[in-house]
CSV table of C-alpha atoms in Angstrom, one decimal:
chain,number,residue,atom,x,y,z
A,1,MET,CA,-0.2,-71.0,56.3
A,2,LYS,CA,0.1,-67.7,54.3
A,3,SER,CA,-3.0,-65.5,54.1
A,4,GLN,CA,-4.4,-64.7,50.7
A,5,GLY,CA,-2.2,-62.2,48.8
A,6,GLU,CA,0.8,-62.6,51.2
A,7,LYS,CA,4.1,-62.7,49.4
A,8,SER,CA,7.0,-64.9,50.1
A,9,ALA,CA,10.5,-63.5,50.5
A,10,SER,CA,12.8,-64.1,47.6
A,11,ILE,CA,16.0,-66.0,48.5
A,12,THR,CA,18.7,-66.6,45.9
A,13,GLY,CA,22.2,-67.9,46.4
A,14,ASN,CA,25.6,-67.0,44.9
A,15,LYS,CA,26.2,-69.3,42.0
A,16,GLU,CA,29.3,-67.6,40.6
A,17,GLY,CA,30.7,-69.6,37.8
A,18,ALA,CA,27.4,-71.2,36.9
A,19,SER,CA,25.4,-70.3,33.8
A,20,GLY,CA,22.2,-68.3,34.1
A,21,VAL,CA,23.7,-65.7,36.4
A,22,LEU,CA,23.3,-61.9,36.0
A,23,TYR,CA,26.6,-60.3,36.9
A,24,ILE,CA,26.6,-56.6,37.8
A,25,VAL,CA,30.2,-55.7,36.8
A,26,ALA,CA,31.9,-52.4,37.8
A,27,THR,CA,34.2,-51.0,35.1
A,28,PRO,CA,36.9,-48.2,35.2
A,29,ILE,CA,35.7,-44.6,35.5
A,30,GLY,CA,38.8,-43.5,33.6
A,31,ASN,CA,41.9,-45.5,34.3
A,32,LEU,CA,41.8,-49.0,32.7
A,33,ASP,CA,44.2,-50.3,35.3
A,34,ASP,CA,41.3,-50.1,37.9
A,35,LEU,CA,39.5,-53.0,36.3
A,36,SER,CA,39.7,-55.8,38.8
A,37,PRO,CA,41.0,-59.3,37.8
A,38,ARG,CA,37.7,-60.7,38.9
A,39,ALA,CA,35.8,-58.3,36.6
A,40,ALA,CA,38.0,-59.2,33.7
A,41,ALA,CA,37.6,-62.9,34.4
A,42,THR,CA,33.8,-62.5,34.6
A,43,LEU,CA,33.6,-60.6,31.3
A,44,SER,CA,35.7,-63.3,29.7
A,45,ARG,CA,33.4,-66.1,31.0
A,46,VAL,CA,29.9,-64.7,30.3
A,47,ASP,CA,27.9,-65.5,27.2
A,48,VAL,CA,26.4,-62.0,26.7
A,49,VAL,CA,27.4,-58.4,27.8
A,50,ALA,CA,24.5,-56.0,28.3
A,51,ALA,CA,26.0,-52.5,27.9
A,52,GLU,CA,24.8,-48.9,28.1
A,53,ASP,CA,26.8,-48.0,25.0
A,54,THR,CA,27.9,-50.9,22.9
A,55,ARG,CA,30.5,-48.9,21.0
A,56,HIS,CA,32.1,-47.6,24.2
A,57,SER,CA,32.0,-51.0,25.9
A,58,GLY,CA,33.3,-52.7,22.7
A,59,ARG,CA,36.5,-50.7,23.1
A,60,LEU,CA,36.9,-52.1,26.7
A,61,LEU,CA,36.3,-55.6,25.5
A,62,GLN,CA,38.8,-55.1,22.7
A,63,HIS,CA,41.3,-53.9,25.3
A,64,LEU,CA,40.8,-57.2,27.1
A,65,GLY,CA,41.1,-59.2,23.8
A,66,LEU,CA,37.5,-60.4,24.1
A,67,GLN,CA,34.8,-60.8,21.5
A,68,LYS,CA,31.4,-61.0,23.1
A,69,ARG,CA,27.8,-60.7,22.0
A,70,LEU,CA,26.7,-57.3,23.0
A,71,ILE,CA,23.2,-56.1,23.8
A,72,ALA,CA,22.4,-52.4,24.2
A,73,LEU,CA,20.6,-51.6,27.5
A,74,HIS,CA,20.1,-47.9,28.2
A,75,ASP,CA,17.6,-45.5,29.7
A,76,HIS,CA,15.5,-45.4,26.6
A,77,ASN,CA,15.1,-49.1,25.9
A,78,GLU,CA,15.5,-50.8,29.3
A,79,ARG,CA,11.9,-51.7,29.8
A,80,ASP,CA,11.6,-53.2,26.3
A,81,ARG,CA,15.0,-54.9,26.3
A,82,ALA,CA,15.0,-56.4,29.8
A,83,GLY,CA,12.6,-59.2,28.8
A,84,SER,CA,15.0,-60.6,26.2
A,85,ILE,CA,17.9,-60.4,28.6
A,86,LEU,CA,15.9,-62.3,31.2
A,87,ASP,CA,15.0,-64.9,28.6
A,88,GLU,CA,18.8,-65.3,28.0
A,89,LEU,CA,19.3,-66.0,31.7
A,90,GLU,CA,16.4,-68.4,31.9
A,91,ARG,CA,17.9,-70.4,28.9
A,92,GLY,CA,21.0,-70.8,31.0
A,93,HIS,CA,23.1,-68.1,29.5
A,94,SER,CA,25.2,-65.9,31.8
A,95,VAL,CA,25.0,-62.1,31.3
A,96,ALA,CA,27.3,-59.3,32.5
A,97,LEU,CA,25.7,-55.9,32.9
A,98,ILE,CA,28.1,-53.0,32.5
A,99,SER,CA,27.6,-49.2,32.2
A,100,ASP,CA,29.8,-46.7,30.4
A,101,ALA,CA,31.9,-46.2,33.5
A,102,GLY,CA,31.8,-47.2,37.1
A,103,THR,CA,29.2,-49.4,38.9
A,104,PRO,CA,25.9,-50.1,37.1
A,105,LEU,CA,22.7,-48.7,38.5
A,106,ILE,CA,24.4,-45.8,40.3
A,107,SER,CA,22.7,-43.1,38.2
A,108,ASP,CA,22.9,-45.6,35.3
A,109,PRO,CA,20.5,-48.1,33.8
A,110,GLY,CA,19.8,-51.5,35.3
A,111,TYR,CA,17.2,-51.1,38.0
A,112,VAL,CA,14.3,-52.6,35.9
A,113,LEU,CA,16.5,-55.5,34.8
A,114,VAL,CA,17.8,-56.4,38.3
A,115,ARG,CA,14.4,-56.0,40.0
A,116,GLU,CA,12.7,-58.3,37.5
A,117,ALA,CA,15.5,-60.8,37.7
A,118,ARG,CA,15.1,-61.0,41.4
A,119,ARG,CA,11.3,-61.2,41.0
A,120,ARG,CA,11.8,-64.3,38.8
A,121,GLY,CA,14.2,-65.8,41.3
A,122,LEU,CA,17.3,-65.5,39.1
A,123,THR,CA,20.7,-65.1,40.7
A,124,VAL,CA,22.2,-61.6,40.6
A,125,THR,CA,25.8,-61.3,41.6
A,126,PRO,CA,27.7,-58.0,42.0
A,127,ILE,CA,31.3,-57.8,40.9
A,128,PRO,CA,32.4,-54.6,42.8
A,129,GLY,CA,34.9,-52.1,41.7
A,130,PRO,CA,35.2,-48.4,40.7
A,131,CYS,CA,32.4,-46.0,41.6
A,132,ALA,CA,32.9,-42.2,41.1
A,133,LEU,CA,31.0,-41.1,44.2
A,134,VAL,CA,32.9,-43.4,46.5
A,135,ALA,CA,36.3,-42.5,44.9
A,136,ALA,CA,35.5,-38.8,45.2
A,137,LEU,CA,34.2,-39.0,48.8
A,138,SER,CA,37.3,-40.9,49.9
A,139,ALA,CA,39.6,-38.0,48.9
A,140,ALA,CA,37.3,-35.0,49.6
A,141,GLY,CA,38.0,-34.4,53.3
A,142,LEU,CA,34.3,-34.1,54.1
A,143,PRO,CA,32.4,-36.2,56.7
A,144,THR,CA,31.5,-39.6,55.3
A,145,ASP,CA,29.8,-41.2,58.2
A,146,ARG,CA,26.5,-40.1,56.6
A,147,PHE,CA,26.1,-39.0,53.0
A,148,LEU,CA,23.1,-38.5,50.7
A,149,PHE,CA,23.6,-39.3,47.0
A,150,VAL,CA,21.2,-37.3,44.9
A,151,GLY,CA,22.4,-38.3,41.4
A,152,PHE,CA,22.1,-35.6,38.7
A,153,LEU,CA,20.3,-32.4,39.5
A,154,PRO,CA,17.7,-31.2,37.0
A,155,ALA,CA,19.1,-29.5,33.9
A,156,LYS,CA,17.1,-26.2,34.1
A,157,ARG,CA,17.7,-23.6,36.8
A,158,THR,CA,14.2,-23.6,38.2
A,159,GLY,CA,14.1,-27.3,38.6
A,160,ARG,CA,17.6,-27.4,40.0
A,161,ARG,CA,16.9,-24.8,42.7
A,162,ALA,CA,13.6,-26.5,43.6
A,163,ALA,CA,15.6,-29.8,44.0
A,164,LEU,CA,18.2,-28.1,46.3
A,165,GLU,CA,15.7,-26.3,48.5
A,166,PRO,CA,14.6,-29.3,50.5
A,167,LEU,CA,18.2,-30.1,51.2
A,168,ARG,CA,19.1,-26.8,52.9
A,169,GLN,CA,18.8,-28.3,56.4
A,170,GLU,CA,20.1,-31.8,55.5
A,171,SER,CA,23.0,-32.6,57.8
A,172,ALA,CA,24.5,-35.4,55.8
A,173,THR,CA,27.2,-34.7,53.2
A,174,LEU,CA,25.4,-34.2,49.8
A,175,VAL,CA,26.8,-35.8,46.7
A,176,PHE,CA,25.7,-35.1,43.1
A,177,TYR,CA,27.0,-35.9,39.6
A,178,GLU,CA,27.2,-33.0,37.2
A,179,SER,CA,28.1,-32.6,33.5
A,180,PRO,CA,30.8,-30.1,32.4
A,181,HIS,CA,28.5,-27.8,30.5
A,182,ARG,CA,26.2,-27.3,33.5
A,183,ILE,CA,28.8,-27.2,36.3
A,184,LEU,CA,29.1,-23.4,36.6
A,185,ASP,CA,25.3,-22.9,36.7
A,186,ALA,CA,24.9,-25.7,39.2
A,187,VAL,CA,27.5,-24.3,41.6
A,188,SER,CA,25.9,-20.8,41.2
A,189,ASP,CA,22.6,-22.3,42.2
A,190,ILE,CA,24.1,-24.1,45.1
A,191,ALA,CA,25.5,-20.8,46.3
A,192,ALA,CA,22.0,-19.2,45.9
A,193,VAL,CA,20.1,-21.9,47.7
A,194,LEU,CA,22.5,-23.4,50.3
A,195,GLY,CA,24.7,-20.3,50.8
A,196,ASP,CA,28.0,-19.2,49.4
A,197,SER,CA,29.8,-19.9,52.7
A,198,ARG,CA,28.9,-23.7,52.6
A,199,GLU,CA,31.9,-25.9,52.1
A,200,ILE,CA,32.1,-27.7,48.8
A,201,VAL,CA,34.4,-30.1,47.0
A,202,LEU,CA,34.4,-30.8,43.3
A,203,GLY,CA,36.1,-33.8,41.9
A,204,ARG,CA,36.8,-33.6,38.1
A,205,GLU,CA,38.2,-36.2,35.7
A,206,LEU,CA,38.7,-38.8,38.6
A,207,THR,CA,41.4,-41.4,38.0
A,208,LYS,CA,42.4,-39.7,34.7
A,209,THR,CA,45.5,-37.6,33.7
A,210,PHE,CA,43.9,-34.3,34.6
A,211,GLU,CA,42.2,-35.3,37.8
A,212,THR,CA,41.5,-32.2,39.9
A,213,PHE,CA,39.8,-31.3,43.2
A,214,TYR,CA,38.5,-27.9,43.9
A,215,SER,CA,37.6,-27.3,47.6
A,216,GLY,CA,36.6,-24.4,49.9
A,217,ALA,CA,33.6,-22.2,50.4
A,218,VAL,CA,31.3,-22.1,47.4
A,219,ALA,CA,32.2,-18.4,47.1
A,220,GLU,CA,35.8,-19.4,46.7
A,221,VAL,CA,35.4,-22.5,44.5
A,222,LEU,CA,33.2,-20.8,41.9
A,223,PRO,CA,35.7,-18.2,40.7
A,224,ALA,CA,38.5,-20.8,40.8
A,225,LEU,CA,36.5,-23.0,38.5
A,226,GLU,CA,35.7,-20.1,36.2
A,227,ALA,CA,39.4,-19.1,36.1
A,228,ASP,CA,40.6,-22.7,35.3
A,229,PRO,CA,40.8,-23.2,31.5
A,230,HIS,CA,40.0,-26.8,32.1
A,231,GLY,CA,37.3,-26.0,34.7
A,232,THR,CA,34.3,-26.9,32.4
A,233,LYS,CA,35.8,-30.1,30.9
A,234,GLY,CA,35.2,-33.7,32.2
A,235,GLU,CA,32.6,-35.2,34.4
A,236,PHE,CA,32.2,-33.9,38.0
A,237,VAL,CA,31.3,-35.2,41.4
A,238,VAL,CA,29.9,-32.4,43.5
A,239,MET,CA,30.2,-32.8,47.3
A,240,ILE,CA,28.7,-30.4,49.8
A,241,ARG,CA,29.2,-30.3,53.6
A,242,GLY,CA,25.8,-30.9,55.3
A,243,ALA,CA,24.1,-28.3,57.3
A,244,GLU,CA,24.9,-28.0,61.0
A,245,PRO,CA,22.2,-29.9,63.0
A,246,ALA,CA,19.4,-27.6,64.2
A,247,GLY,CA,19.9,-26.2,67.6
A,248,HIS,CA,18.4,-28.3,70.4
A,249,ASP,CA,16.2,-25.4,71.7
A,250,ASP,CA,13.8,-27.8,73.3
A,251,GLU,CA,16.5,-29.1,75.6
A,252,GLU,CA,16.8,-27.5,79.0
A,253,GLY,CA,19.6,-25.0,79.0
A,254,ALA,CA,20.3,-25.2,75.3
A,255,LEU,CA,21.4,-22.0,73.5
A,256,ASP,CA,18.7,-20.5,71.2
A,257,VAL,CA,21.1,-19.5,68.4
A,258,ASP,CA,18.5,-17.8,66.3
A,259,HIS,CA,17.5,-15.6,69.3
A,260,LEU,CA,21.2,-14.8,69.9
A,261,ILE,CA,21.7,-13.8,66.3
A,262,ARG,CA,18.7,-11.6,66.3
A,263,LEU,CA,19.9,-9.8,69.4
A,264,LEU,CA,23.4,-9.2,68.0
A,265,LEU,CA,22.5,-8.2,64.5
A,266,PRO,CA,21.5,-4.5,65.4
A,267,GLU,CA,24.8,-4.2,67.3
A,268,MET,CA,27.5,-5.5,64.9
A,269,PRO,CA,28.3,-6.6,61.4
A,270,VAL,CA,27.0,-10.1,60.2
A,271,LYS,CA,30.6,-11.5,60.1
A,272,LYS,CA,31.2,-10.6,63.8
A,273,VAL,CA,27.7,-12.0,64.7
A,274,ALA,CA,28.6,-15.3,63.1
A,275,LYS,CA,32.0,-15.4,64.8
A,276,LEU,CA,30.6,-14.7,68.2
A,277,ALA,CA,27.6,-17.1,67.8
A,278,ALA,CA,30.0,-19.8,66.7
A,279,GLU,CA,32.2,-19.4,69.7
A,280,LEU,CA,29.2,-19.5,72.1
A,281,SER,CA,27.4,-22.4,70.4
A,282,GLY,CA,30.2,-24.5,69.0
A,283,ARG,CA,28.5,-24.6,65.6
A,284,SER,CA,30.0,-23.8,62.2
A,285,LYS,CA,30.9,-20.1,61.6
A,286,ASN,CA,30.1,-20.4,57.9
A,287,ASP,CA,26.7,-21.9,58.5
A,288,LEU,CA,25.9,-19.3,61.2
A,289,TYR,CA,27.0,-16.5,58.8
A,290,GLN,CA,24.5,-17.8,56.3
A,291,ARG,CA,21.8,-18.0,59.0
A,292,ALA,CA,22.5,-14.5,60.1
A,293,LEU,CA,22.1,-13.3,56.5
A,294,GLU,CA,18.7,-15.0,56.3
A,295,LEU,CA,17.5,-13.6,59.6
A,296,LYS,CA,18.7,-10.1,58.6
A,297,GLN,CA,16.5,-10.2,55.6
A,298,ASP,CA,13.4,-11.4,57.5
């Protein structure tokens, strides 16, 4: 017997093909050929399409030769509009949720709707497909065994730097989305907070004609971006190599890297300190260069 106030787990099955299902449908991030046959079939079968921008999504449906009832669901109306969509589902109508591009809910609307649908015991079925962060990571050449998706950074410099500060020692690969008109400021702030020697990869216009990757140390990528006449056009995925794990100074016999750097700084330039410390510790020379700069300023 459950105690008072105890909640039961929600268990819903996959009823694909039945009415009353909320389908979370991934759509292309640029190249229409990336729309899966299953996604196209789902869009053709549902009664209603809930879209972030009905004009944008209308063009996708037109490309597929489909005419569907469209409901706008975006950041500004999701809480008000979710109820009517859930009513559609409870009346037995199937609904496809799509965003402007990629997989819904990944820095896009849909969380309120999906959570409430599950709370009501309705079936929610994902139709997987394109996702900008996964596409970018797969081609970036950065570690992907652990990554932290942070979404969009704050628009203003103060907020952006404050958001980056807690991530300085994060060892997982960091992933952000960024808009073209803020990309230069964002990379500048990354250099200021995480260090200009940190490895970074920018993916621009993924899957489109002018798809471009910029990679290297932040200090190298920023001028390359500024010099590219197309460098501030298109949407960006920003990926940053994580910080080297902190030294295990508490382990017997482990090298105290900070102590070593402090001993070497009075004797040689920062670059040589970082090179020697990297050889002795096995850690990243770029990260130790940044650490040496920090300790030199203390």
